[in-house]
PDB file of C-alpha atoms and ligand atoms in Angstrom:
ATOM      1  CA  UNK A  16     -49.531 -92.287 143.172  1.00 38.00           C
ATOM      2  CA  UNK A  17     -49.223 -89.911 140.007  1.00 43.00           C
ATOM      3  CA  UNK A  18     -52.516 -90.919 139.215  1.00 41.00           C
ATOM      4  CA  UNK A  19     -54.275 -90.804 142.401  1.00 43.00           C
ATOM      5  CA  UNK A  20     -52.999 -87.127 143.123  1.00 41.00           C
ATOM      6  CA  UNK A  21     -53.972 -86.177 139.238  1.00 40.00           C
ATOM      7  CA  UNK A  22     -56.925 -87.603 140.353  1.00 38.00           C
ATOM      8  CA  UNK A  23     -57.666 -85.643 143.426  1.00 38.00           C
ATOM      9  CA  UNK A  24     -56.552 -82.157 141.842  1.00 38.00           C
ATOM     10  CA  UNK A  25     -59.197 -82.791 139.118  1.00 38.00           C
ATOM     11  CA  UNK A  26     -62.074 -83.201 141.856  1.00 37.00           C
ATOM     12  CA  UNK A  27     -60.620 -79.958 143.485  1.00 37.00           C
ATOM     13  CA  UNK A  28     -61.056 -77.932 140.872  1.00 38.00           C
ATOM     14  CA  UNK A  29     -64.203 -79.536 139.252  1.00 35.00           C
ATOM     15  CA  UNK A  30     -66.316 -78.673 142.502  1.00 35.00           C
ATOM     16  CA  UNK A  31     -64.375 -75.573 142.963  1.00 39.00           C
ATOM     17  CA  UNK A  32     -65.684 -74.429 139.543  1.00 36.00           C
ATOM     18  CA  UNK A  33     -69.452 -75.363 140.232  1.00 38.00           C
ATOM     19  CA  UNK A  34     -69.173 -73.565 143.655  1.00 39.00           C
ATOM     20  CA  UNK A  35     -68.122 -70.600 142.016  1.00 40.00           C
ATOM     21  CA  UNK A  36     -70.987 -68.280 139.955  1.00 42.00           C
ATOM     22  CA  UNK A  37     -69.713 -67.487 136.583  1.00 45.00           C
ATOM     23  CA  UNK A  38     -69.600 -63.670 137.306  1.00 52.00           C
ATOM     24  CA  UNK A  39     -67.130 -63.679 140.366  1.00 55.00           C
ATOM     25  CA  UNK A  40     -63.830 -62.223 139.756  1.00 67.00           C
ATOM     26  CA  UNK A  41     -60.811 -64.513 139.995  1.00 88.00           C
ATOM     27  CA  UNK A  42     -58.279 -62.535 141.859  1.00 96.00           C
ATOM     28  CA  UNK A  43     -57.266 -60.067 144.323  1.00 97.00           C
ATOM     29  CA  UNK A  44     -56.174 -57.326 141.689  1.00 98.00           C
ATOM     30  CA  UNK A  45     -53.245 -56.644 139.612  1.00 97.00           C
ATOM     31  CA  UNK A  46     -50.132 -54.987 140.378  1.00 97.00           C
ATOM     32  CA  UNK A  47     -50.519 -51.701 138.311  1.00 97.00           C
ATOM     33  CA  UNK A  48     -46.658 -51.729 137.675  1.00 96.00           C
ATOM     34  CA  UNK A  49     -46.903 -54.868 135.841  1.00 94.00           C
ATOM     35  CA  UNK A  50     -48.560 -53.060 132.591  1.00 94.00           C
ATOM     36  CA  UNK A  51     -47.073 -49.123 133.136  1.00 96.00           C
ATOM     37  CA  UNK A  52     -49.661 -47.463 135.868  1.00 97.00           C
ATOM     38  CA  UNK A  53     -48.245 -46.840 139.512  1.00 97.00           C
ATOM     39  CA  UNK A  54     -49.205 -47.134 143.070  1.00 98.00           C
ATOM     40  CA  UNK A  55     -48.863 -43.503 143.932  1.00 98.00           C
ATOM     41  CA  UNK A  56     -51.415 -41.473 141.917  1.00 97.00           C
ATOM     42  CA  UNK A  57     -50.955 -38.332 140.235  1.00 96.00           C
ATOM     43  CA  UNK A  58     -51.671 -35.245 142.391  1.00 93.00           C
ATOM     44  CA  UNK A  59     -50.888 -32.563 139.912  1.00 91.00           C
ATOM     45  CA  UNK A  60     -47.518 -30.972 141.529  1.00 86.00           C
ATOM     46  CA  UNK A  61     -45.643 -33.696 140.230  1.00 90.00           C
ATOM     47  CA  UNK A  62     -46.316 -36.074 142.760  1.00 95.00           C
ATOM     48  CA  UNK A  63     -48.571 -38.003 143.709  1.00 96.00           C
ATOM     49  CA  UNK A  64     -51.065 -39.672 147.084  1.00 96.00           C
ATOM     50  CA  UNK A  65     -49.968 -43.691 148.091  1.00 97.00           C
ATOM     51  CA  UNK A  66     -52.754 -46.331 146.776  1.00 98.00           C
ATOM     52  CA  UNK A  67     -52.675 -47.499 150.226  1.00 98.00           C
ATOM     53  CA  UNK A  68     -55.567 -49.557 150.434  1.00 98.00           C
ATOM     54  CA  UNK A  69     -56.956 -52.088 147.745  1.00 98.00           C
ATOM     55  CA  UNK A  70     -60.399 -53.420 148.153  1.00 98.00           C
ATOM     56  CA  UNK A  71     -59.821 -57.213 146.650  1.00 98.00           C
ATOM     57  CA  UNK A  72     -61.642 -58.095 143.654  1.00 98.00           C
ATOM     58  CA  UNK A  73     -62.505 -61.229 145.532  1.00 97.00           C
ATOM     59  CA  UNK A  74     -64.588 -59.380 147.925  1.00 98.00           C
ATOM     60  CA  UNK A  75     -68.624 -59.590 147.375  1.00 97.00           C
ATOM     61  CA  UNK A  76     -69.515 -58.293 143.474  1.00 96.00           C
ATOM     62  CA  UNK A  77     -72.119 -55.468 144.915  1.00 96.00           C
ATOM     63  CA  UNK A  78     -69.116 -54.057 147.730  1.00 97.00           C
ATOM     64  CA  UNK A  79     -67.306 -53.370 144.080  1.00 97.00           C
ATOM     65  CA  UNK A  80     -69.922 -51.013 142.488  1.00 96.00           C
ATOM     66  CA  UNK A  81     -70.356 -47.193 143.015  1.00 94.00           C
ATOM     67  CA  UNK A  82     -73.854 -47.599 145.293  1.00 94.00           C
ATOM     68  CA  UNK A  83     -72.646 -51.044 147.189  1.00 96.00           C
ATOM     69  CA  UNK A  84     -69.250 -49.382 147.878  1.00 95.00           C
ATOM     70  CA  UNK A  85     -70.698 -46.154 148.942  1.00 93.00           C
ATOM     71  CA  UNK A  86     -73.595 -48.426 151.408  1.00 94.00           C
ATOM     72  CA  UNK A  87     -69.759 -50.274 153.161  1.00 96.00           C
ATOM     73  CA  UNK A  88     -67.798 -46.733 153.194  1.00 93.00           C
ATOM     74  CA  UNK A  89     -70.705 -45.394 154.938  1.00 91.00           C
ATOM     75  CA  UNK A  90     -70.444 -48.603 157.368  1.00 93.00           C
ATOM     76  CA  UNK A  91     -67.154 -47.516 158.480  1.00 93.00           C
ATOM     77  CA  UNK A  92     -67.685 -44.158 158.756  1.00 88.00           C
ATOM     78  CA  UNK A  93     -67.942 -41.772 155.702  1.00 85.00           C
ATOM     79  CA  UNK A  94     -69.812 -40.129 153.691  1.00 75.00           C
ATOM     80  CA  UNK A  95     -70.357 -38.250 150.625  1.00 67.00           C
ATOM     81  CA  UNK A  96     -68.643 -34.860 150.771  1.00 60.00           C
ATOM     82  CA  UNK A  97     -70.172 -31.838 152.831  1.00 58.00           C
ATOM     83  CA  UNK A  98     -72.926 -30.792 150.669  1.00 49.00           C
ATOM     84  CA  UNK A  99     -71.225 -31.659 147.469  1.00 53.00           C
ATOM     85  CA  UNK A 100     -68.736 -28.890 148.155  1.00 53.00           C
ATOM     86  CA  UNK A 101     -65.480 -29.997 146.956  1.00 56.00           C
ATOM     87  CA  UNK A 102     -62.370 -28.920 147.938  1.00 58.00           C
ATOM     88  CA  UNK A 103     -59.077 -29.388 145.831  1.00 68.00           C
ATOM     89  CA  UNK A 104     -58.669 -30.547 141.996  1.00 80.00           C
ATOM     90  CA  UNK A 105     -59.455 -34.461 140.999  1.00 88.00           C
ATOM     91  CA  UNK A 106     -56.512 -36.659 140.890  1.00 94.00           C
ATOM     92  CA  UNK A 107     -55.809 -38.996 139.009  1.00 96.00           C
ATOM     93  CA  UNK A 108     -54.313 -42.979 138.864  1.00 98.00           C
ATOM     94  CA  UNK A 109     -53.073 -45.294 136.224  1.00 98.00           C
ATOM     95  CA  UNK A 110     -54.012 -48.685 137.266  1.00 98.00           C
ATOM     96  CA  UNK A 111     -52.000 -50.603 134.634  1.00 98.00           C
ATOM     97  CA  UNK A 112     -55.427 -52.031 133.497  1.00 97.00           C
ATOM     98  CA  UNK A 113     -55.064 -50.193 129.964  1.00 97.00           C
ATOM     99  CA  UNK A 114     -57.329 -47.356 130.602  1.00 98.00           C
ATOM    100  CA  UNK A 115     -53.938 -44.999 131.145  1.00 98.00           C
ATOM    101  CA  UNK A 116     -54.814 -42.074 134.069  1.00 97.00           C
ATOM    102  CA  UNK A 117     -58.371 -41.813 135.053  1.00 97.00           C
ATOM    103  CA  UNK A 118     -59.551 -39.600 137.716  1.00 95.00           C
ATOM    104  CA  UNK A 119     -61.264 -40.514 140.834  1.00 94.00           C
ATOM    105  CA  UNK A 120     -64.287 -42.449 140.477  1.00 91.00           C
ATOM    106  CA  UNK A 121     -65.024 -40.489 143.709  1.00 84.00           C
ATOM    107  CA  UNK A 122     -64.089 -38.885 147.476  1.00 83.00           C
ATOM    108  CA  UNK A 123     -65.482 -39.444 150.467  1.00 82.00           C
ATOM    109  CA  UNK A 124     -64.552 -38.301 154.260  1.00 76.00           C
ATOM    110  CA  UNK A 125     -65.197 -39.323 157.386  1.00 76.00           C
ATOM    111  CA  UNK A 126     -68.770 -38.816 158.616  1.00 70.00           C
ATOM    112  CA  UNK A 127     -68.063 -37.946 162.649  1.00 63.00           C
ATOM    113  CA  UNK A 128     -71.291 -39.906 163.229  1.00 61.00           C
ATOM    114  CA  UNK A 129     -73.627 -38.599 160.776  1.00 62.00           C
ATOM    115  CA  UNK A 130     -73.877 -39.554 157.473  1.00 59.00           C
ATOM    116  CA  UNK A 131     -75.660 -36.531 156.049  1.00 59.00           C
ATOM    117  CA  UNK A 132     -73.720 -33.359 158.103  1.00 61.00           C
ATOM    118  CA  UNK A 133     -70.710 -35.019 159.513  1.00 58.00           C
ATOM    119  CA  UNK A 134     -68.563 -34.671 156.095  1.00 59.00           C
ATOM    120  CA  UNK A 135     -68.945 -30.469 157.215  1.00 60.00           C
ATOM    121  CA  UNK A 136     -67.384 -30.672 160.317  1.00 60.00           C
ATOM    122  CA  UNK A 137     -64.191 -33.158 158.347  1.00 59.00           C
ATOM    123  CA  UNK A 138     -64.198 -30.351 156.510  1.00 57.00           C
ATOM    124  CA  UNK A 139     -63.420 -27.740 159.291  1.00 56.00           C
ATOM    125  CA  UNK A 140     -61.462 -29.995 161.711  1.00 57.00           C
ATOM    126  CA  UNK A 141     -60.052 -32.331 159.610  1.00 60.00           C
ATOM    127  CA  UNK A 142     -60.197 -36.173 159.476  1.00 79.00           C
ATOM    128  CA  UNK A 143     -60.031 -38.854 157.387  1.00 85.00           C
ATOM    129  CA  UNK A 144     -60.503 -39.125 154.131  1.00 86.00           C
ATOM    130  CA  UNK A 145     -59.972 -40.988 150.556  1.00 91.00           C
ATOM    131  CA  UNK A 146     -60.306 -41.298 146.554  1.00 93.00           C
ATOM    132  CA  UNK A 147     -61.069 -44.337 144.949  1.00 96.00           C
ATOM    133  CA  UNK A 148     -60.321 -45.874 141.608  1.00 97.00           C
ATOM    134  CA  UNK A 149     -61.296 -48.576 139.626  1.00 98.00           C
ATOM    135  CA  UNK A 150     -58.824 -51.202 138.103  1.00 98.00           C
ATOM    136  CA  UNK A 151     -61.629 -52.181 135.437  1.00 97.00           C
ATOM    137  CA  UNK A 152     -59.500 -51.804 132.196  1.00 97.00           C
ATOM    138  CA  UNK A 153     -59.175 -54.955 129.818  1.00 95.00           C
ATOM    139  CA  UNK A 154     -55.769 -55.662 130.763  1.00 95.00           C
ATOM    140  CA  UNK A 155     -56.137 -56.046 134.206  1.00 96.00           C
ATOM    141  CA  UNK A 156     -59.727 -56.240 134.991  1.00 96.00           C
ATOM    142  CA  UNK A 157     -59.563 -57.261 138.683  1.00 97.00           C
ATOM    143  CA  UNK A 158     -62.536 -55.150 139.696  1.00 97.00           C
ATOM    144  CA  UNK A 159     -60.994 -53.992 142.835  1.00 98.00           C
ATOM    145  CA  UNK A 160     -60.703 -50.419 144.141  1.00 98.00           C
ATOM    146  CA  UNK A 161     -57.843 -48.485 144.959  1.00 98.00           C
ATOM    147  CA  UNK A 162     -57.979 -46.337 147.992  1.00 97.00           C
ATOM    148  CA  UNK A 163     -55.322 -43.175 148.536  1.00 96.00           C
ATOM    149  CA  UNK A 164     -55.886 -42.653 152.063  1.00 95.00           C
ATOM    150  CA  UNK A 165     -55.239 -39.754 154.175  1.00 93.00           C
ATOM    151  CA  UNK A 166     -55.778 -37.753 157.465  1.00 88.00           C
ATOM    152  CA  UNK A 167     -55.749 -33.698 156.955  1.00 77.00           C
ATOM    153  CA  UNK A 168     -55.484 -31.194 159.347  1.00 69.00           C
ATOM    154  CA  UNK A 169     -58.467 -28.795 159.828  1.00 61.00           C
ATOM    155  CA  UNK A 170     -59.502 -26.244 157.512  1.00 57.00           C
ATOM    156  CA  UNK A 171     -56.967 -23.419 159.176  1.00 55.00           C
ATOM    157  CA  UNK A 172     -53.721 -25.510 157.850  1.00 54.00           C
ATOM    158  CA  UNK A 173     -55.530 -25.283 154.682  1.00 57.00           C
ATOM    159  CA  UNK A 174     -56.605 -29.332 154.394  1.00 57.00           C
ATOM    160  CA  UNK A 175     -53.117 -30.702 154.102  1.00 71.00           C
ATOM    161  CA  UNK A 176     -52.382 -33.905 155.144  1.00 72.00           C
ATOM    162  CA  UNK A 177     -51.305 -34.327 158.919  1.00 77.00           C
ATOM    163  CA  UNK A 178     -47.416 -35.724 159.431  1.00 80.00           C
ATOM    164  CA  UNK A 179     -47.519 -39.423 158.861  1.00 90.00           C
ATOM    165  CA  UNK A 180     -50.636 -39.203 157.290  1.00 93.00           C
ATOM    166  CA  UNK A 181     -50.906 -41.713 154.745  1.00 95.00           C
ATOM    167  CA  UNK A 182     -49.917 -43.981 157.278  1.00 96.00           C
ATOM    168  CA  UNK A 183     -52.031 -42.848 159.905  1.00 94.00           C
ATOM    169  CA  UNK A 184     -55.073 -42.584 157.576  1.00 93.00           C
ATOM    170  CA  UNK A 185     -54.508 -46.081 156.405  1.00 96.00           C
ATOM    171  CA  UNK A 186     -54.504 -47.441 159.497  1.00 96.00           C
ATOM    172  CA  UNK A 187     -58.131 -45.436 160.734  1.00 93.00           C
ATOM    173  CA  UNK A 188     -59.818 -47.156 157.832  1.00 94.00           C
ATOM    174  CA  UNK A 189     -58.748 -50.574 157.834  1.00 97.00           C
ATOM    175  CA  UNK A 190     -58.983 -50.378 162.136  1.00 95.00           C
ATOM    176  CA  UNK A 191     -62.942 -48.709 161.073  1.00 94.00           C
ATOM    177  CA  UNK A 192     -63.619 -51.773 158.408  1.00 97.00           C
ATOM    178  CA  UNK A 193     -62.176 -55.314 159.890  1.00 98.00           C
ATOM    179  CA  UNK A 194     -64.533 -57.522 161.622  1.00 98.00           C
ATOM    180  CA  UNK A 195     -68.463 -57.111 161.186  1.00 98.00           C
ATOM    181  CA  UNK A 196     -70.059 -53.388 159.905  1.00 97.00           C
ATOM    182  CA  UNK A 197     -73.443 -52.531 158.836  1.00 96.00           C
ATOM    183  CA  UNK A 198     -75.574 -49.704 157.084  1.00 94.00           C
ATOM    184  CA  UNK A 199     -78.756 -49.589 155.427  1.00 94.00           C
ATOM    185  CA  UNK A 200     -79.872 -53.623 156.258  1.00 97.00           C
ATOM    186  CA  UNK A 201     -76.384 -54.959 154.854  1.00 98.00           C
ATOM    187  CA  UNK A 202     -73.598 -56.757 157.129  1.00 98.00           C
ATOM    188  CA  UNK A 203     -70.596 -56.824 156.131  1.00 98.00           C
ATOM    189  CA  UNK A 204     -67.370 -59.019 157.579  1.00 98.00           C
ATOM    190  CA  UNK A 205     -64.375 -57.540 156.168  1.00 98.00           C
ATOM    191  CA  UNK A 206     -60.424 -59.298 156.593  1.00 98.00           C
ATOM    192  CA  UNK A 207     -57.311 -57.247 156.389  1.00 98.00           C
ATOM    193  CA  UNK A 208     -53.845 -58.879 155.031  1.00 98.00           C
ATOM    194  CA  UNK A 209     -50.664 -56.274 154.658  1.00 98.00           C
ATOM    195  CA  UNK A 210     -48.944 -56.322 151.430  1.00 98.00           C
ATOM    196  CA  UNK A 211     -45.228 -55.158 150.686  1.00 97.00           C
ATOM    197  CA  UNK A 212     -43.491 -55.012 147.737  1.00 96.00           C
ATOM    198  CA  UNK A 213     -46.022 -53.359 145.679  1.00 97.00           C
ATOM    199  CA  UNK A 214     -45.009 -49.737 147.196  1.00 96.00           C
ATOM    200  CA  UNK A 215     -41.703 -48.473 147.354  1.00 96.00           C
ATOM    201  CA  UNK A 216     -41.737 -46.867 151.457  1.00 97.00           C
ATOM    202  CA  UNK A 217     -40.069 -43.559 151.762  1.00 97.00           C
ATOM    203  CA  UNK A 218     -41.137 -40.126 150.597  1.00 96.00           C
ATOM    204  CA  UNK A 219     -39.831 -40.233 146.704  1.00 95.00           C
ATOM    205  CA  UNK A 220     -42.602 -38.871 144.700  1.00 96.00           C
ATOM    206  CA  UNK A 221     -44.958 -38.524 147.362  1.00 96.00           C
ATOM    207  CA  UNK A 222     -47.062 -35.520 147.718  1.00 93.00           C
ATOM    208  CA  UNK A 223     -46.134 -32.941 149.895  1.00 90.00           C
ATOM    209  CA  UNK A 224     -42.711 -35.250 151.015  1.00 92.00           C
ATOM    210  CA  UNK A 225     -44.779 -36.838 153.595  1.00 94.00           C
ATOM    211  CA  UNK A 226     -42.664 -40.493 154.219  1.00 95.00           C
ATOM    212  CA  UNK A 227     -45.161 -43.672 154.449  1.00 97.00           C
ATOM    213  CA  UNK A 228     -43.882 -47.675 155.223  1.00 97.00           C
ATOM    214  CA  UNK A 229     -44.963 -48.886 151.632  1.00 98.00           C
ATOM    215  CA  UNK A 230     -47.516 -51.062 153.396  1.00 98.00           C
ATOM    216  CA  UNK A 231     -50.750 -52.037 151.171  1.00 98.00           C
ATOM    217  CA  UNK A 232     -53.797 -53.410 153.214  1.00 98.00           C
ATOM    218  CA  UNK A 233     -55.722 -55.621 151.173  1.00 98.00           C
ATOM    219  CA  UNK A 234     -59.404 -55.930 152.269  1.00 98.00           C
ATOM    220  CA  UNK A 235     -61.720 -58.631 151.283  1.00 98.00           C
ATOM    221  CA  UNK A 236     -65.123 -57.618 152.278  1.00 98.00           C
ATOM    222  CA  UNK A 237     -68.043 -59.807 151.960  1.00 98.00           C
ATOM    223  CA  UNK A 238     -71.586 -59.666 152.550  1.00 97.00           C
ATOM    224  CA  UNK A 239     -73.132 -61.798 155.449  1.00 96.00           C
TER     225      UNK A 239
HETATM  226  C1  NAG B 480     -59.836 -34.979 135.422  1.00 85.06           C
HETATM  227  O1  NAG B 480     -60.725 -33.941 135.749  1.00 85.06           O
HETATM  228  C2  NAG B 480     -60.242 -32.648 135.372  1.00 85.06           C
HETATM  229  C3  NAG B 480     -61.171 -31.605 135.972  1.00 85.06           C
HETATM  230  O2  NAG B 480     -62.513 -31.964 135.854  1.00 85.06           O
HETATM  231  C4  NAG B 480     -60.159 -32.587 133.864  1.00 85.06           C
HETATM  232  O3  NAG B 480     -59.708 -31.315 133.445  1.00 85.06           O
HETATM  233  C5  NAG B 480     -59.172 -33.668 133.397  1.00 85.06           C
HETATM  234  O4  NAG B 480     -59.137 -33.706 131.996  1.00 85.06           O
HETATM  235  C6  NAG B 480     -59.587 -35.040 133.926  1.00 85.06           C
HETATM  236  N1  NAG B 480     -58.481 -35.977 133.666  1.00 85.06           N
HETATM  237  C7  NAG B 480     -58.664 -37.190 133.178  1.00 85.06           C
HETATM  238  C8  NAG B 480     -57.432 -38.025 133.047  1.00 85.06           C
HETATM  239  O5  NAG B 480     -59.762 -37.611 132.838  1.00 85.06           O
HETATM  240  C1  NAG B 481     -64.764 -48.809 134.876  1.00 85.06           C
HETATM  241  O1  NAG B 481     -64.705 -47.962 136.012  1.00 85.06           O
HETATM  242  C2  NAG B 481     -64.941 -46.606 135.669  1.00 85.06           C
HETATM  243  C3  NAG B 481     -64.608 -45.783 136.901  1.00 85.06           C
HETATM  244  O2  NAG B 481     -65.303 -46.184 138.012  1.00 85.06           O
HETATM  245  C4  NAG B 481     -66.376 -46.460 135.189  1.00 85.06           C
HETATM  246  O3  NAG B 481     -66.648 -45.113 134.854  1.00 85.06           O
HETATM  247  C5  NAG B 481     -66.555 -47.350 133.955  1.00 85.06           C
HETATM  248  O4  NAG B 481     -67.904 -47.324 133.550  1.00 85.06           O
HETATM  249  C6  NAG B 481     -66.143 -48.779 134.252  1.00 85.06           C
HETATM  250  N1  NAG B 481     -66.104 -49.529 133.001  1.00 85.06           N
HETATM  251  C7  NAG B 481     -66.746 -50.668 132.831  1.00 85.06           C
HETATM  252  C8  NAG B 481     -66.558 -51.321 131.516  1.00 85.06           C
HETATM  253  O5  NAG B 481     -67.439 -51.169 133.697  1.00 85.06           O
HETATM  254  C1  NAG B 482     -50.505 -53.728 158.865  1.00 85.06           C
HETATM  255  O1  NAG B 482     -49.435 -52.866 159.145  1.00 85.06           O
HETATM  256  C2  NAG B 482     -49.772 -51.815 160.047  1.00 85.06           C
HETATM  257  C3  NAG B 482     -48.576 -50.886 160.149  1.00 85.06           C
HETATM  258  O2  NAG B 482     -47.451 -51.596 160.563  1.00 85.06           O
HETATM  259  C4  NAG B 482     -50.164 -52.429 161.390  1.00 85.06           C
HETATM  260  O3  NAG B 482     -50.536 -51.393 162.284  1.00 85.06           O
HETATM  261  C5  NAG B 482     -51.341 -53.374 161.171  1.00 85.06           C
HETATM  262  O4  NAG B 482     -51.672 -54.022 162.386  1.00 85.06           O
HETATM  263  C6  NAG B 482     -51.016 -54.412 160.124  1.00 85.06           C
HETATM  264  N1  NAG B 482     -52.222 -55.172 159.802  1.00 85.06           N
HETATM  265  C7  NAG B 482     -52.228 -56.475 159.552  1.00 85.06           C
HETATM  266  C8  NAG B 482     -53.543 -57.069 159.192  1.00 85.06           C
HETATM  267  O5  NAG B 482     -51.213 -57.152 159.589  1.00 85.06           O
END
């Protein structure tokens, strides 16, 4: 009995291991308050945006870098900023990953439709819109991305985030990515899975006071 089921775990994980490449990562990602980083980043006043969103390291390796993850964020509708105009400071995140704070790797919003203008008008009336970081350091080199989603108001409230608008943000994206997306020839079929535990709810430390339900959603996105 011993045997047989030492056995069968052996054969599991032997053809587990040649159906696997050699460069896929092994796991969703890391919790960043395992080795000192946080999942509310740092938005200069103190306090800081909700990682709300984690793209798993277990999604396809291409989703994970800067072009393939910009080709998928334009499959759900955004887009580099309007005209490279940014608005507000960088922010920064410490993934736990032993690379300490590191800004944005980069901020898009959503593209109302068209990928090349569309940013403009998030800009006047407000919209969706996130930063993403890496968790890439040696200590916790999961690979995945960290998203701090929100929705702003328009331009005249002076882009601050709407009320429940991590929440609300959150939710737009992950409704925008689950199921099948494409851009540019590539098809996507992404999976959403809520995580708590990792983020305390409430409005402690978050910026602006805004309260959010300390849900994560963890997407794995994979290229069909
Ligand atoms: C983030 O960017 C700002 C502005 O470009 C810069 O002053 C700051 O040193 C950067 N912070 C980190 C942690 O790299
Ligand atoms: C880790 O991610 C950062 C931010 O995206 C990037 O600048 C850096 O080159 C990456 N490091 C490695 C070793 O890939
Ligand atoms: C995750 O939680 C949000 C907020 O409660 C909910 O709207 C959404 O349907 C949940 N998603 C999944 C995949 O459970």
């Amino acid at each position: 009995m011993y045997t047989r089921s030492l056995v069968v775990a052996l054969a599991v994980q032997a053809s587990f291991a040649v159906a696997s490449p050699l460069f896929e990562r092994a796991v969703d990602f890391y919790s960043p308050s395992a080795r000192g980083g946080s999942m509310l980043d740092n938005a200069g006043s103190g306090e800081g945006e909700p990682l709300n969103i984690i793209i798993s390291g277990l999604s396809s390796s291409t989703v994970l870098d800067d072009a393939g993850f910009l080709n998928f964020a334009r499959a759900i509708g955004f887009s580099t900023e309007c005209f490279g105009i940014h608005i507000g400071d960088p922010q920064s995140a410490n993934l736990g990953d032993g690379n300490g704070p590191v800004n944005q790797t980069i901020e898009l919003r959503q593209d109302f439709g068209n990928a090349n203008t569309g940013t403009c008008l998030e800009s006047l009336l407000g919209g969706n819109h996130f930063r993403m970081y890496r968790q890439n350091g040696s200590l916790a080199d999961s690979g995945a991305l960290f998203l701090a989603t929100s929705k702003e108001e328009d331009v005249t409230e002076g882009h601050t985030i709407v009320p429940d608008g991590y929440d609300i943000g959150r939710n737009e994206l992950v409704a925008a990515a689950v199921g099948t997306t494409s851009f540019g020839g590539v098809t996507y079929s992404t999976m959403a899975r809520n995580i708590t535990g990792l983020l305390a709810p409430g409005s402690a430390g978050v910026n602006h006071g805004i309260a959010q339900d300390g849900i994560v959603t963890l997407l794995t996105v994979t290229i069909i």
